[in-house]
Amino acid sequence: MSDILLETRDLKMHFPVSKGILQRKVGYVKAVDGVNLQVRRGETLGIVGESGCGKSTLARLMLRLLEPTSGEVLFEGENILNYNQKQMLRLRKDMQIVFQDPFASLNPRMTVGNIIAQPLKTQRAKTNLKRQVQNLLEIVGLNPEHYNRYPHEFSGGQRQRIGIARAIALKPKLIICDEPVSALDVSIQAQVINLLEDLQKEFQLTYIFIAHDLSVVKHISNRVSVMYLGRIVETAECARLYDHPHHPYTNALLSAIPLPDPRLERKRQRIVLKGDLPSPSNPPSGCTFHVRCPRAEEHCRNHIPTLVHHELESHQVSCFFPLVEEQRLENSI
Ligand SMILES: Nc1ncnc2c1ncn2[C@@H]1O[C@H](COP(=O)(O)OP(=O)(O)O)[C@@H](O)[C@H]1O
Ligand SMILES: [Mg+2]
């Protein structure tokens, strides 16, 4: 069995933009613009990037909830974009998603029991439904007697546990967690992350864990990919990325995380990036980061960098002038 569970090859999603009463096509939003990544069996791959950089679109493409403009999505070595409906239904069992907003992702008119039972019903795993649901509630740390209650009767953290119970109901191989704790109080975030970690060990799950902040993914990820304007700009083993970032964007994101030690925090220099995230409908030329990059030179304006390994085989960066040791900030968090 191959070590790689899921792989994307030059995956692109360009949403057409139409205007006026004639709905004339006036351009494209390049939400995902050539993503190559590999997810290994049993690992947690963190994906981090600013809001709007294409993380949720990438998640939906990997699950084939959206048809890409071009590119490939391989699950266990097979391009799932060639699958027919029947093959897709079978595949759905193996890949699940946990959404960011536990308030919007659960149907308010359905009991928790019915919500969790839904995937079981679609896969015809109907024997002893109530027992299965109660068992799942117990696994995620909820009271099994509460299967008849409605989502509004639960707190945000509890609702996210319901979303997790639904995701693990069919014992999937892969779960994509799309900012699963971003909507939760900080005190609840750690509990939900701990639950996800326990479930990973128990059921040998592979996770793709999406966040907009590097501090959230640090403790759960084996490897981390940093995304900028629809592309992966850096991928490395977790500790390596935090201690030796090569991409100036990663370095800037790291410098924005407050340090727990106030003395170190006062001494630290913060990198403030110029401007906002450019619009994906009109991305800058060359390296799309060059307009905000403190290290950009003329070359970056006219040439597109590709993801290549730097110093280590496992450390990939898409930059013409990657950072070297003495240019990094003290960022240990
Ligand atoms: N269905 C859609 N049609 C047009 N544009 C979209 C659609 N979905 C997302 N986008 C655009 O794609 C970009 C990336 O969005 P998204 O994947 O939600 O980013 P993230 O999850 O990183 O915040 C945004 O500019 C967003 O407005
Ligand atoms: Mg999103």
mmCIF file of C-alpha atoms in Angstrom, residues 214 245 247-257 270-273 289 294 323 329 331:
data_model
loop_
_atom_site.group_PDB
_atom_site.id
_atom_site.type_symbol
_atom_site.label_atom_id
_atom_site.label_comp_id
_atom_site.label_asym_id
_atom_site.label_seq_id
_atom_site.Cartn_x
_atom_site.Cartn_y
_atom_site.Cartn_z
ATOM 1 C CA LEU A 214 -0.024 29.207 12.353
ATOM 2 C CA PRO A 245 10.945 29.362 7.643
ATOM 3 C CA HIS A 247 9.443 31.989 2.616
ATOM 4 C CA PRO A 248 9.178 35.671 3.627
ATOM 5 C CA TYR A 249 5.399 35.248 3.911
ATOM 6 C CA THR A 250 5.742 32.383 6.410
ATOM 7 C CA ASN A 251 8.235 34.491 8.337
ATOM 8 C CA ALA A 252 5.766 37.394 8.473
ATOM 9 C CA LEU A 253 2.941 35.114 9.652
ATOM 10 C CA LEU A 254 5.199 33.727 12.386
ATOM 11 C CA SER A 255 6.197 37.202 13.520
ATOM 12 C CA ALA A 256 2.514 38.029 14.090
ATOM 13 C CA ILE A 257 2.076 35.324 16.734
ATOM 14 C CA ARG A 270 7.085 42.403 13.952
ATOM 15 C CA ILE A 271 7.001 42.215 10.171
ATOM 16 C CA VAL A 272 4.097 44.245 8.881
ATOM 17 C CA LEU A 273 3.182 43.335 5.334
ATOM 18 C CA PHE A 289 3.553 37.895 -3.199
ATOM 19 C CA PRO A 294 10.049 42.891 1.958
ATOM 20 C CA LEU A 323 15.493 33.364 3.808
ATOM 21 C CA LEU A 329 13.531 36.498 13.377
ATOM 22 C CA ASN A 331 10.069 33.374 16.384
#
